[in-house]
Amino acid sequence: MKPKLIIGIVAIVGFTSLLMYNFGNSISTYVNFEQASGMEGAHVVGTLDKSKDYGFSMKNKQLSFYMKDEDGNVRRVIYPKTKPNNFEEADKLVVIGKMENGVFYANEMLMKCPSKYNNNDGSQFQKASKSS
Amino acid sequence: MIGFLGKLSINAAFLCSILAAVGYFLYSRKDNNQYFKVSNWLFGFQGLFLAVASGFLMYIILTHQFNFYYVYNYTSSDLQLKYLISAFWGGQEGSFMLWILVSTLLGFGLMKWTRKPFRGPVLFFLTLTQVFLLSMVVGLPIGDFTIGASPFRTLAEAMPNAPFLQSNPDFVPQDGKGLNDLLKSPWMMIHPPILFVGFAMMTIPYCFAMAALWKRKYNEWVGPALPWTLGANVALLTAIFLGGYWAYVTLSFGGYWAWDPVENASFVPWLLGTAGIHTMIIQRKSSTSQKASLLFAILAYVAIVYETFLTRSGVLSDSSVHSFVDLGLYNQLVLFMAVVTLVGLGLFFYRYKELPSQQKESKFLSREFMTFAGAMILFLIGLVIILGTSSPIIGRLFVDNPTPPEVSFYNEWTMPLAMIAAIFTVLGQYLFWKRQDAESLTNDLLWPVAIACVLTLASIILGNVRNIYYMFYLLTAWFTVVGNSVIMLRLIRKNPMLIGGVLSHIGFGVLLLGILASSAYNKNLLDQSMKNYNAAIERGEVTDEQGFLKTQKVNFLELKLNQPKIVDDKYKVTYKGYTLRNQERPGQQQYIIQFEPADGSGQQFTLKPKVYPMLSSSSMGNIQWSVSPDVRTGWLSDIYLYVSGSAYVERRNEQAKEQAKQRNQPVSSTQKDSLRKQKITLGKGQTVAVGSYDLTFNSYGEIQNKKLQDSTMVAVRANLEISPRGSDSSAPLSPIFSVYSKDGENWTYAPPVKIPGEKEASIQFSRVDPTDGDIELTIRGIDEKVEEEWVLLVAEEKPFISVVWLGTFLLMAGFSVSIFRHWGRERKKSA
């Protein structure tokens, strides 16, 4: 084989494996609160626990609420923005952030909104930061 | 009836497109002009039927026929005409139709301008893509399975399980769900159509590549394909720019680019198309890179179909903010993608052996190598983005249920690749116009490198750049701008029509500068107390109400009415109140935020961000608010702000909740008594604050006698004015106070008047003090506490966004110049 070809193949293989390695690291799977501890940018799916107090605090400028993840763990979540639209109506919430001392600090939040009719629109996640 | 005719037209168009495809196929094989003529007629009829169907669709939208699912789902009767028109492409079905319409028009152009032997195959493949696109909207039932989702299906057909349709199948809703409020924007009128022009045009290089492979004419196809590819490129770029600008100025996305899958969906084909343009130019000049040109032309269209699949099949519904709803087209989209890819790549590899290959290796310092390398880098960037966008699918290799990649994944990979591409643009251009060896190239580049270094140093010092990586990035960007500018000056003297390439490359360099400045040096505008608070958070000294440590910084700017704050030692910002306007959207508030230079010198300006209730998703008990930011654009920096919350919004939310609660409870007799009651005394000309209102006593007024008892002794009217604090809207109130006698006793008659906008609250003129003329008012149902009027803002300073736009415009201009040049040459050839 020509040396140029070998260099080419090595470069392609190197590039691809580095890319895939990095890609694999930059995605994660959805976890529960227990698994989220020690993770950066953990994605947790759950529902709002309405039995506990929640709301935006003008004093601390943060939204805090309790969320129950899919395995039933309930944790306090803090989100440093105002309460997004259809927060209470959302079927599911996805919070993205990190767990610290039993509190989940979310940097981003997505909401999965219920469809009005069972056969109508598939539900959609909405990024919280994109609505007030 | 109209639904039937609509479906019939689409079905007829579908049938015609199939027949036309067969006809073009036979024409390509047998080269009999009769086939060509018949196919052209069939293609024309396809277009005609589709135009008729589009007319029907427009008609049912404009006449509000809500028994149709499409009309119900995307429009409402109060929608303005312009948004009714844009609702045509507001949904998935209509947008497919728009795409085919554009594609049909391009088909007529191809019929006229394409020469043999490409004519037949090009039109065959174009028609083939239309067959697939039409199948998405044909709504043809085959057994239990329906091909495509027809825009003319009725509510009952679309939602057989909806409760209101099960009880009454002929039910026609009074009104539709309305267009998503975010789409009620003038940009919605122009952004999607231009995008579909780009999608449709990008089909053409694919068709030419396939025609070249079919007819074994591997060189000649580039000439006619190049202007179309450049056209597709400009259309996509314009659409991307419009989308970015729309997101920035009206959607409060916080920026112009977010690596959202739908954004990527238009960007990747653009990248691959641009890579194709580079290899096509090289192929035209020196008959090399045929394989790459063919491959990129195929892949650019494959990318369009693949990203269409991703955004429209529901695969991305979890990860994108604006992916389409799943209409059950998954299988069809997979088939479409498979056919386009397999036929494209299949034919390519079938012919691979006979494809011309390069006789001798091109040197590193040759225009062929540099341009080819540049194209490869664009291709790699495209691959990285496709990989990231495909995370819901490809991510499964790594984890179950994968999340989208972090934004840093895109940035970390595209940045270095863009830097290499930037250097190559300069080397490529220096080699393109003149044969050079290493020595002469070094000599030529001496000055551009020196100037670029000076400019980079200046940027580092002025911009206070501390990051080494950014410094190097800046150097490559400036090198691109300077190097290409030098070439451009030379070319202008020779022939201004030649500058397309260099102009685009200058645009690329300028874009790189703008992207770094606007994204890495974006900062929140905060006042000193908030900065101190954030510093305390950083030191770990702040805990919240529940005793939890606060770790996230606060990026809000809180303003009280008419109490200015100094932000960043640069501006004095004052909240001057809000206007309640109903013109644009019912219930919209426009906040008035005044900026003055902190040191008092210079110009003051006002920003007016808006908040409005989302009609389509609000309910009685819960109002959903949407925001529209306001941007002050400047050459050096933009100020971008939106309202995150306000006292007014808070009150409206509470009222809505209160009302919802009351509706669910029987009205109890004690409720009236439980209303808060307060008495205030007010002199003429005075204003008092009551709850969240300002109440002014203007004057006494006359009373017409008819309303009063005959025996009235005293009767006065107080002319009051009440306005929500901080707002420009006010309402007059004129309660009366009268004393009359009956059966020898004195009675007062002073009926309470309702306060507009409040359900229970009223004002009663309860007493007048004859000595000083003061009046006493009894106010019910309004909180005694005087509420402060505040607004919570997110304000950001974004440097050099203007440079991003400038770079984009230069790119567009460069590509446009190239279109004219290549198109002009093609015209001469055919003449």
Tab-separated table of C-alpha atoms in Angstrom, chain A residues 2 4 15 18-30 40-41 43 53 56-62 64 66 76 78-83 85-89 98 100-107 110 112 116-127 129-132, chain B residues 69 72-73 158-164 177 251-253 317-318 320-321 323 325 361 380 384 387-388 391 394-395 397-406 409 412-413 530 533 543-546 548-554 556 558 616 622 624-627 642-644 657 790 792:
chain	number	residue	atom	x	y	z
A	2	LYS	CA	1.040	3.528	-0.675
A	4	LYS	CA	-0.295	8.257	1.581
A	15	PHE	CA	-10.753	11.553	13.566
A	18	LEU	CA	-12.074	10.854	18.613
A	19	LEU	CA	-15.341	12.318	17.361
A	20	MET	CA	-17.382	9.333	18.464
A	21	TYR	CA	-15.621	9.222	21.831
A	22	ASN	CA	-16.390	12.878	22.408
A	23	PHE	CA	-19.936	12.462	21.171
A	24	GLY	CA	-20.465	9.529	23.498
A	25	ASN	CA	-19.282	11.659	26.385
A	26	SER	CA	-21.404	14.648	25.542
A	27	ILE	CA	-24.645	12.734	25.516
A	28	SER	CA	-26.029	11.034	28.542
A	29	THR	CA	-29.028	9.013	29.405
A	30	TYR	CA	-31.962	10.128	31.498
A	40	GLU	CA	-22.611	17.233	35.496
A	41	GLY	CA	-25.570	18.032	33.268
A	43	HIS	CA	-31.111	14.877	32.816
A	53	ASP	CA	-44.877	24.256	48.363
A	56	PHE	CA	-40.850	31.712	42.417
A	57	SER	CA	-39.318	33.643	45.241
A	58	MET	CA	-38.825	37.323	44.549
A	59	LYS	CA	-36.317	37.478	47.360
A	60	ASN	CA	-33.978	34.811	46.069
A	61	LYS	CA	-34.951	35.149	42.424
A	62	GLN	CA	-35.362	31.454	41.944
A	64	SER	CA	-38.104	26.067	43.734
A	66	TYR	CA	-40.314	19.351	44.550
A	76	ARG	CA	-36.167	19.701	45.836
A	78	ILE	CA	-34.028	24.894	42.178
A	79	TYR	CA	-34.223	26.714	38.892
A	80	PRO	CA	-32.716	30.194	38.698
A	81	LYS	CA	-35.359	31.668	36.404
A	82	THR	CA	-38.983	32.655	36.665
A	83	LYS	CA	-41.720	30.080	36.584
A	85	ASN	CA	-45.471	28.800	31.185
A	86	ASN	CA	-47.537	25.684	31.535
A	87	PHE	CA	-45.373	24.608	34.438
A	88	GLU	CA	-48.288	23.318	36.456
A	89	GLU	CA	-49.957	21.761	33.424
A	98	LYS	CA	-26.547	18.776	38.951
A	100	GLU	CA	-25.693	18.822	45.357
A	101	ASN	CA	-26.406	17.914	48.969
A	102	GLY	CA	-29.742	16.406	48.058
A	103	VAL	CA	-30.892	19.418	46.093
A	104	PHE	CA	-31.036	19.439	42.336
A	105	TYR	CA	-29.797	22.668	40.796
A	106	ALA	CA	-31.318	22.873	37.329
A	107	ASN	CA	-29.808	25.061	34.659
A	110	LEU	CA	-38.032	21.226	29.533
A	112	LYS	CA	-43.724	17.942	28.197
A	116	LYS	CA	-55.755	18.238	24.468
A	117	TYR	CA	-57.261	15.218	22.793
A	118	ASN	CA	-55.932	11.743	23.030
A	119	ASN	CA	-55.549	11.282	19.312
A	120	ASN	CA	-54.427	14.768	18.545
A	121	ASP	CA	-51.030	16.381	18.706
A	122	GLY	CA	-48.250	14.252	19.930
A	123	SER	CA	-46.945	15.882	23.018
A	124	GLN	CA	-43.995	18.141	22.752
A	125	PHE	CA	-41.270	19.228	25.050
A	126	GLN	CA	-40.910	22.896	25.405
A	127	LYS	CA	-37.790	24.595	26.565
A	129	SER	CA	-36.124	29.377	28.926
A	130	LYS	CA	-37.941	30.158	25.748
A	131	SER	CA	-41.074	31.376	27.373
A	132	SER	CA	-41.497	33.612	30.345
B	69	TYR	CA	-58.547	19.415	10.855
B	72	TYR	CA	-59.028	23.923	13.034
B	73	ASN	CA	-55.542	23.097	14.178
B	158	ALA	CA	-58.181	13.085	12.012
B	159	MET	CA	-59.294	12.505	15.592
B	160	PRO	CA	-61.682	9.561	15.761
B	161	ASN	CA	-61.198	9.304	19.516
B	162	ALA	CA	-61.915	12.913	20.442
B	163	PRO	CA	-64.784	12.955	22.932
B	164	PHE	CA	-66.700	15.807	21.334
B	177	LYS	CA	-57.076	26.466	17.997
B	251	LEU	CA	-38.742	34.935	20.015
B	252	SER	CA	-36.634	35.598	23.113
B	253	PHE	CA	-34.462	32.597	22.316
B	317	SER	CA	-40.003	15.683	19.477
B	318	ASP	CA	-38.246	15.204	22.796
B	320	SER	CA	-36.201	20.078	19.768
B	321	VAL	CA	-38.295	23.094	20.551
B	323	SER	CA	-39.990	19.906	15.604
B	325	VAL	CA	-45.881	16.811	15.199
B	361	GLU	CA	-1.292	13.802	-7.520
B	380	LEU	CA	-16.445	17.194	8.229
B	384	VAL	CA	-20.163	16.539	13.196
B	387	LEU	CA	-23.907	13.247	14.345
B	388	GLY	CA	-25.028	15.604	17.096
B	391	SER	CA	-28.307	11.747	18.946
B	394	ILE	CA	-26.953	7.207	17.007
B	395	GLY	CA	-26.754	7.905	20.726
B	397	LEU	CA	-24.889	3.013	20.491
B	398	PHE	CA	-23.687	4.410	23.794
B	399	VAL	CA	-26.636	4.585	26.149
B	400	ASP	CA	-30.296	3.720	26.283
B	401	ASN	CA	-32.642	6.606	25.909
B	402	PRO	CA	-29.967	9.135	24.912
B	403	THR	CA	-30.219	12.855	25.566
B	404	PRO	CA	-29.183	15.442	23.000
B	405	PRO	CA	-25.481	16.339	23.124
B	406	GLU	CA	-24.323	19.308	25.084
B	409	PHE	CA	-19.937	19.285	21.635
B	412	GLU	CA	-15.622	22.244	20.389
B	413	TRP	CA	-15.642	20.436	17.077
B	530	MET	CA	-27.054	42.209	42.381
B	533	TYR	CA	-25.249	39.331	45.859
B	543	THR	CA	-28.969	30.412	51.745
B	544	ASP	CA	-32.587	30.533	50.678
B	545	GLU	CA	-35.813	30.448	52.722
B	546	GLN	CA	-35.518	26.751	53.358
B	548	PHE	CA	-30.452	25.518	51.243
B	549	LEU	CA	-27.225	26.903	49.955
B	550	LYS	CA	-27.677	29.038	46.874
B	551	THR	CA	-25.129	28.167	44.194
B	552	GLN	CA	-26.603	29.632	41.047
B	553	LYS	CA	-26.033	33.252	40.255
B	554	VAL	CA	-28.931	35.565	39.662
B	556	PHE	CA	-32.226	39.406	36.808
B	558	GLU	CA	-35.287	44.180	39.145
B	616	SER	CA	-54.196	29.459	22.067
B	622	ASN	CA	-54.452	30.060	34.051
B	624	GLN	CA	-49.948	31.664	29.782
B	625	TRP	CA	-47.735	34.571	28.988
B	626	SER	CA	-45.337	34.916	26.183
B	627	VAL	CA	-42.659	37.522	25.859
B	642	TYR	CA	-37.134	40.878	27.900
B	643	VAL	CA	-39.575	40.981	30.769
B	644	SER	CA	-39.396	37.921	32.950
B	657	LYS	CA	-56.805	31.801	39.844
B	790	TRP	CA	-42.096	46.362	39.656
B	792	LEU	CA	-38.171	41.814	36.458
